[in-house]
């Protein structure tokens, strides 16, 4: 079979893999802020999670999904590139417990406690309101300096079970992420 004969099959495969992808799918950060609490800086954010049908089906069938938040805070400098002061990655796993009929949110590391939810809507609503996530000690962002911050969230395809990864890499329904949300934190 020549390349000319293979192209229609490749196009059909590509259409099949991207079928059913809704433009409204993906993540969007509506608001984010860094707040000083005692001796720490914490992150508060409002995030709209719109999982694709394929990701929700996988979740309901026992496949855990891992979310990753990336926060970068840089000191604003007028003449040369900004100086990165804080670079934090936080992860959390979302899963469905079929016997208990509960959705579970389990953060990795310190800062947030595991939580259970009776429905997917309750999970997404609660997940969208990120509050009090510790990101730095107060001394890392001294007062009187000007900073720029950016935040992004994505679904980690590398954390999916190995047999599912090739499909996830090829399907647009698995590439769920937000654009960078940028702001100037108050110091």
PDB file of N, CA and C in Angstrom, residues 76-128:
ATOM      1  N   UNK A  76       9.776  41.042  39.715  1.00  0.00           N
ATOM      2  CA  UNK A  76       9.720  41.902  38.533  1.00  0.00           C
ATOM      3  C   UNK A  76      10.972  42.774  38.498  1.00  0.00           C
ATOM      4  N   UNK A  77      11.717  42.671  37.388  1.00  0.00           N
ATOM      5  CA  UNK A  77      12.913  43.502  37.215  1.00  0.00           C
ATOM      6  C   UNK A  77      12.788  44.262  35.901  1.00  0.00           C
ATOM      7  N   UNK A  78      13.081  45.560  35.919  1.00  0.00           N
ATOM      8  CA  UNK A  78      12.825  46.368  34.724  1.00  0.00           C
ATOM      9  C   UNK A  78      13.799  46.151  33.561  1.00  0.00           C
ATOM     10  N   UNK A  79      15.053  45.849  33.808  1.00  0.00           N
ATOM     11  CA  UNK A  79      16.030  45.832  32.720  1.00  0.00           C
ATOM     12  C   UNK A  79      16.441  44.446  32.269  1.00  0.00           C
ATOM     13  N   UNK A  80      16.313  43.465  33.122  1.00  0.00           N
ATOM     14  CA  UNK A  80      16.684  42.106  32.726  1.00  0.00           C
ATOM     15  C   UNK A  80      15.522  41.175  33.035  1.00  0.00           C
ATOM     16  N   UNK A  81      15.660  39.914  32.637  1.00  0.00           N
ATOM     17  CA  UNK A  81      14.560  38.975  32.838  1.00  0.00           C
ATOM     18  C   UNK A  81      14.204  38.848  34.314  1.00  0.00           C
ATOM     19  N   UNK A  82      12.956  38.474  34.539  1.00  0.00           N
ATOM     20  CA  UNK A  82      12.460  38.331  35.908  1.00  0.00           C
ATOM     21  C   UNK A  82      13.193  37.213  36.628  1.00  0.00           C
ATOM     22  N   UNK A  83      13.325  37.363  37.938  1.00  0.00           N
ATOM     23  CA  UNK A  83      14.008  36.398  38.790  1.00  0.00           C
ATOM     24  C   UNK A  83      12.962  35.485  39.440  1.00  0.00           C
ATOM     25  N   UNK A  84      12.955  34.199  39.072  1.00  0.00           N
ATOM     26  CA  UNK A  84      11.993  33.257  39.652  1.00  0.00           C
ATOM     27  C   UNK A  84      12.315  33.039  41.127  1.00  0.00           C
ATOM     28  N   UNK A  85      11.342  33.347  41.974  1.00  0.00           N
ATOM     29  CA  UNK A  85      11.509  33.231  43.419  1.00  0.00           C
ATOM     30  C   UNK A  85      10.868  31.940  43.930  1.00  0.00           C
ATOM     31  N   UNK A  86       9.695  31.612  43.394  1.00  0.00           N
ATOM     32  CA  UNK A  86       8.961  30.417  43.817  1.00  0.00           C
ATOM     33  C   UNK A  86       8.502  29.670  42.575  1.00  0.00           C
ATOM     34  N   UNK A  87       8.728  28.369  42.581  1.00  0.00           N
ATOM     35  CA  UNK A  87       8.185  27.498  41.542  1.00  0.00           C
ATOM     36  C   UNK A  87       7.675  26.247  42.241  1.00  0.00           C
ATOM     37  N   UNK A  88       6.350  26.096  42.246  1.00  0.00           N
ATOM     38  CA  UNK A  88       5.713  25.030  43.018  1.00  0.00           C
ATOM     39  C   UNK A  88       4.843  24.187  42.096  1.00  0.00           C
ATOM     40  N   UNK A  89       4.915  22.877  42.276  1.00  0.00           N
ATOM     41  CA  UNK A  89       4.013  21.938  41.599  1.00  0.00           C
ATOM     42  C   UNK A  89       3.301  21.144  42.685  1.00  0.00           C
ATOM     43  N   UNK A  90       1.989  21.154  42.621  1.00  0.00           N
ATOM     44  CA  UNK A  90       1.166  20.370  43.551  1.00  0.00           C
ATOM     45  C   UNK A  90       0.292  19.431  42.742  1.00  0.00           C
ATOM     46  N   UNK A  91       0.100  18.242  43.265  1.00  0.00           N
ATOM     47  CA  UNK A  91      -0.691  17.234  42.558  1.00  0.00           C
ATOM     48  C   UNK A  91      -1.773  16.685  43.476  1.00  0.00           C
ATOM     49  N   UNK A  92      -2.830  16.212  42.850  1.00  0.00           N
ATOM     50  CA  UNK A  92      -3.911  15.558  43.597  1.00  0.00           C
ATOM     51  C   UNK A  92      -4.549  14.513  42.694  1.00  0.00           C
ATOM     52  N   UNK A  93      -5.021  13.448  43.313  1.00  0.00           N
ATOM     53  CA  UNK A  93      -5.664  12.362  42.569  1.00  0.00           C
ATOM     54  C   UNK A  93      -7.167  12.383  42.833  1.00  0.00           C
ATOM     55  N   UNK A  94      -7.924  12.229  41.762  1.00  0.00           N
ATOM     56  CA  UNK A  94      -9.376  12.130  41.845  1.00  0.00           C
ATOM     57  C   UNK A  94      -9.740  10.715  41.426  1.00  0.00           C
ATOM     58  N   UNK A  95     -10.561  10.042  42.231  1.00  0.00           N
ATOM     59  CA  UNK A  95     -10.924   8.657  41.902  1.00  0.00           C
ATOM     60  C   UNK A  95     -12.371   8.388  42.303  1.00  0.00           C
ATOM     61  N   UNK A  96     -12.882   7.280  41.817  1.00  0.00           N
ATOM     62  CA  UNK A  96     -14.245   6.856  42.149  1.00  0.00           C
ATOM     63  C   UNK A  96     -14.173   5.514  42.853  1.00  0.00           C
ATOM     64  N   UNK A  97     -14.783   5.412  44.008  1.00  0.00           N
ATOM     65  CA  UNK A  97     -14.847   4.177  44.790  1.00  0.00           C
ATOM     66  C   UNK A  97     -16.219   3.556  44.535  1.00  0.00           C
ATOM     67  N   UNK A  98     -16.260   2.541  43.664  1.00  0.00           N
ATOM     68  CA  UNK A  98     -17.547   1.991  43.233  1.00  0.00           C
ATOM     69  C   UNK A  98     -18.312   1.294  44.359  1.00  0.00           C
ATOM     70  N   UNK A  99     -17.624   0.606  45.264  1.00  0.00           N
ATOM     71  CA  UNK A  99     -18.331  -0.070  46.355  1.00  0.00           C
ATOM     72  C   UNK A  99     -19.002   0.930  47.298  1.00  0.00           C
ATOM     73  N   UNK A 100     -18.306   1.997  47.587  1.00  0.00           N
ATOM     74  CA  UNK A 100     -18.859   3.030  48.476  1.00  0.00           C
ATOM     75  C   UNK A 100     -19.692   4.053  47.717  1.00  0.00           C
ATOM     76  N   UNK A 101     -19.611   4.032  46.380  1.00  0.00           N
ATOM     77  CA  UNK A 101     -20.291   4.998  45.518  1.00  0.00           C
ATOM     78  C   UNK A 101     -19.924   6.431  45.912  1.00  0.00           C
ATOM     79  N   UNK A 102     -18.610   6.648  46.068  1.00  0.00           N
ATOM     80  CA  UNK A 102     -18.082   7.949  46.454  1.00  0.00           C
ATOM     81  C   UNK A 102     -16.965   8.368  45.506  1.00  0.00           C
ATOM     82  N   UNK A 103     -16.918   9.665  45.219  1.00  0.00           N
ATOM     83  CA  UNK A 103     -15.787  10.245  44.515  1.00  0.00           C
ATOM     84  C   UNK A 103     -14.821  10.743  45.569  1.00  0.00           C
ATOM     85  N   UNK A 104     -13.527  10.536  45.327  1.00  0.00           N
ATOM     86  CA  UNK A 104     -12.543  10.880  46.339  1.00  0.00           C
ATOM     87  C   UNK A 104     -11.491  11.818  45.756  1.00  0.00           C
ATOM     88  N   UNK A 105     -11.126  12.826  46.537  1.00  0.00           N
ATOM     89  CA  UNK A 105     -10.071  13.779  46.194  1.00  0.00           C
ATOM     90  C   UNK A 105      -8.940  13.562  47.190  1.00  0.00           C
ATOM     91  N   UNK A 106      -7.758  13.173  46.691  1.00  0.00           N
ATOM     92  CA  UNK A 106      -6.622  12.882  47.567  1.00  0.00           C
ATOM     93  C   UNK A 106      -5.420  13.725  47.131  1.00  0.00           C
ATOM     94  N   UNK A 107      -5.091  14.781  47.885  1.00  0.00           N
ATOM     95  CA  UNK A 107      -3.926  15.594  47.528  1.00  0.00           C
ATOM     96  C   UNK A 107      -2.630  14.878  47.898  1.00  0.00           C
ATOM     97  N   UNK A 108      -1.589  15.097  47.094  1.00  0.00           N
ATOM     98  CA  UNK A 108      -0.269  14.549  47.399  1.00  0.00           C
ATOM     99  C   UNK A 108       0.490  15.591  48.206  1.00  0.00           C
ATOM    100  N   UNK A 109       1.177  15.164  49.221  1.00  0.00           N
ATOM    101  CA  UNK A 109       1.943  16.085  50.054  1.00  0.00           C
ATOM    102  C   UNK A 109       1.070  16.725  51.121  1.00  0.00           C
ATOM    103  N   UNK A 110       1.634  17.744  51.749  1.00  0.00           N
ATOM    104  CA  UNK A 110       0.953  18.408  52.860  1.00  0.00           C
ATOM    105  C   UNK A 110       0.102  19.565  52.367  1.00  0.00           C
ATOM    106  N   UNK A 111      -0.834  19.964  53.186  1.00  0.00           N
ATOM    107  CA  UNK A 111      -1.607  21.164  52.898  1.00  0.00           C
ATOM    108  C   UNK A 111      -3.098  20.939  52.808  1.00  0.00           C
ATOM    109  N   UNK A 112      -3.533  19.868  52.165  1.00  0.00           N
ATOM    110  CA  UNK A 112      -4.964  19.592  52.030  1.00  0.00           C
ATOM    111  C   UNK A 112      -5.253  18.165  52.471  1.00  0.00           C
ATOM    112  N   UNK A 113      -6.418  17.973  53.077  1.00  0.00           N
ATOM    113  CA  UNK A 113      -6.807  16.644  53.554  1.00  0.00           C
ATOM    114  C   UNK A 113      -7.630  15.923  52.490  1.00  0.00           C
ATOM    115  N   UNK A 114      -7.591  14.579  52.446  1.00  0.00           N
ATOM    116  CA  UNK A 114      -8.452  13.830  51.516  1.00  0.00           C
ATOM    117  C   UNK A 114      -9.921  14.101  51.831  1.00  0.00           C
ATOM    118  N   UNK A 115     -10.740  14.160  50.766  1.00  0.00           N
ATOM    119  CA  UNK A 115     -12.167  14.410  50.950  1.00  0.00           C
ATOM    120  C   UNK A 115     -12.972  13.478  50.059  1.00  0.00           C
ATOM    121  N   UNK A 116     -14.167  13.103  50.535  1.00  0.00           N
ATOM    122  CA  UNK A 116     -15.086  12.245  49.789  1.00  0.00           C
ATOM    123  C   UNK A 116     -16.323  13.039  49.395  1.00  0.00           C
ATOM    124  N   UNK A 117     -16.903  12.673  48.232  1.00  0.00           N
ATOM    125  CA  UNK A 117     -18.081  13.367  47.716  1.00  0.00           C
ATOM    126  C   UNK A 117     -19.071  12.348  47.188  1.00  0.00           C
ATOM    127  N   UNK A 118     -20.351  12.634  47.374  1.00  0.00           N
ATOM    128  CA  UNK A 118     -21.403  11.709  46.968  1.00  0.00           C
ATOM    129  C   UNK A 118     -21.692  11.755  45.472  1.00  0.00           C
ATOM    130  N   UNK A 119     -21.319  12.846  44.795  1.00  0.00           N
ATOM    131  CA  UNK A 119     -21.585  12.947  43.358  1.00  0.00           C
ATOM    132  C   UNK A 119     -20.427  13.620  42.652  1.00  0.00           C
ATOM    133  N   UNK A 120     -20.376  13.437  41.340  1.00  0.00           N
ATOM    134  CA  UNK A 120     -19.345  14.076  40.535  1.00  0.00           C
ATOM    135  C   UNK A 120     -19.512  15.593  40.562  1.00  0.00           C
ATOM    136  N   UNK A 121     -20.744  16.079  40.522  1.00  0.00           N
ATOM    137  CA  UNK A 121     -20.985  17.527  40.572  1.00  0.00           C
ATOM    138  C   UNK A 121     -20.475  18.134  41.873  1.00  0.00           C
ATOM    139  N   UNK A 122     -20.696  17.447  42.993  1.00  0.00           N
ATOM    140  CA  UNK A 122     -20.212  17.941  44.288  1.00  0.00           C
ATOM    141  C   UNK A 122     -18.686  17.985  44.300  1.00  0.00           C
ATOM    142  N   UNK A 123     -18.062  16.968  43.734  1.00  0.00           N
ATOM    143  CA  UNK A 123     -16.596  16.938  43.658  1.00  0.00           C
ATOM    144  C   UNK A 123     -16.082  18.112  42.843  1.00  0.00           C
ATOM    145  N   UNK A 124     -16.635  18.321  41.640  1.00  0.00           N
ATOM    146  CA  UNK A 124     -16.157  19.385  40.758  1.00  0.00           C
ATOM    147  C   UNK A 124     -16.387  20.767  41.350  1.00  0.00           C
ATOM    148  N   UNK A 125     -17.516  20.950  42.017  1.00  0.00           N
ATOM    149  CA  UNK A 125     -17.807  22.238  42.637  1.00  0.00           C
ATOM    150  C   UNK A 125     -16.806  22.533  43.755  1.00  0.00           C
ATOM    151  N   UNK A 126     -16.527  21.530  44.578  1.00  0.00           N
ATOM    152  CA  UNK A 126     -15.582  21.696  45.669  1.00  0.00           C
ATOM    153  C   UNK A 126     -14.156  21.830  45.161  1.00  0.00           C
ATOM    154  N   UNK A 127     -13.814  21.060  44.150  1.00  0.00           N
ATOM    155  CA  UNK A 127     -12.474  21.081  43.564  1.00  0.00           C
ATOM    156  C   UNK A 127     -12.188  22.441  42.933  1.00  0.00           C
ATOM    157  N   UNK A 128     -13.226  23.083  42.415  1.00  0.00           N
ATOM    158  CA  UNK A 128     -13.065  24.371  41.758  1.00  0.00           C
ATOM    159  C   UNK A 128     -12.757  25.515  42.702  1.00  0.00           C
TER     160      UNK A 128
END
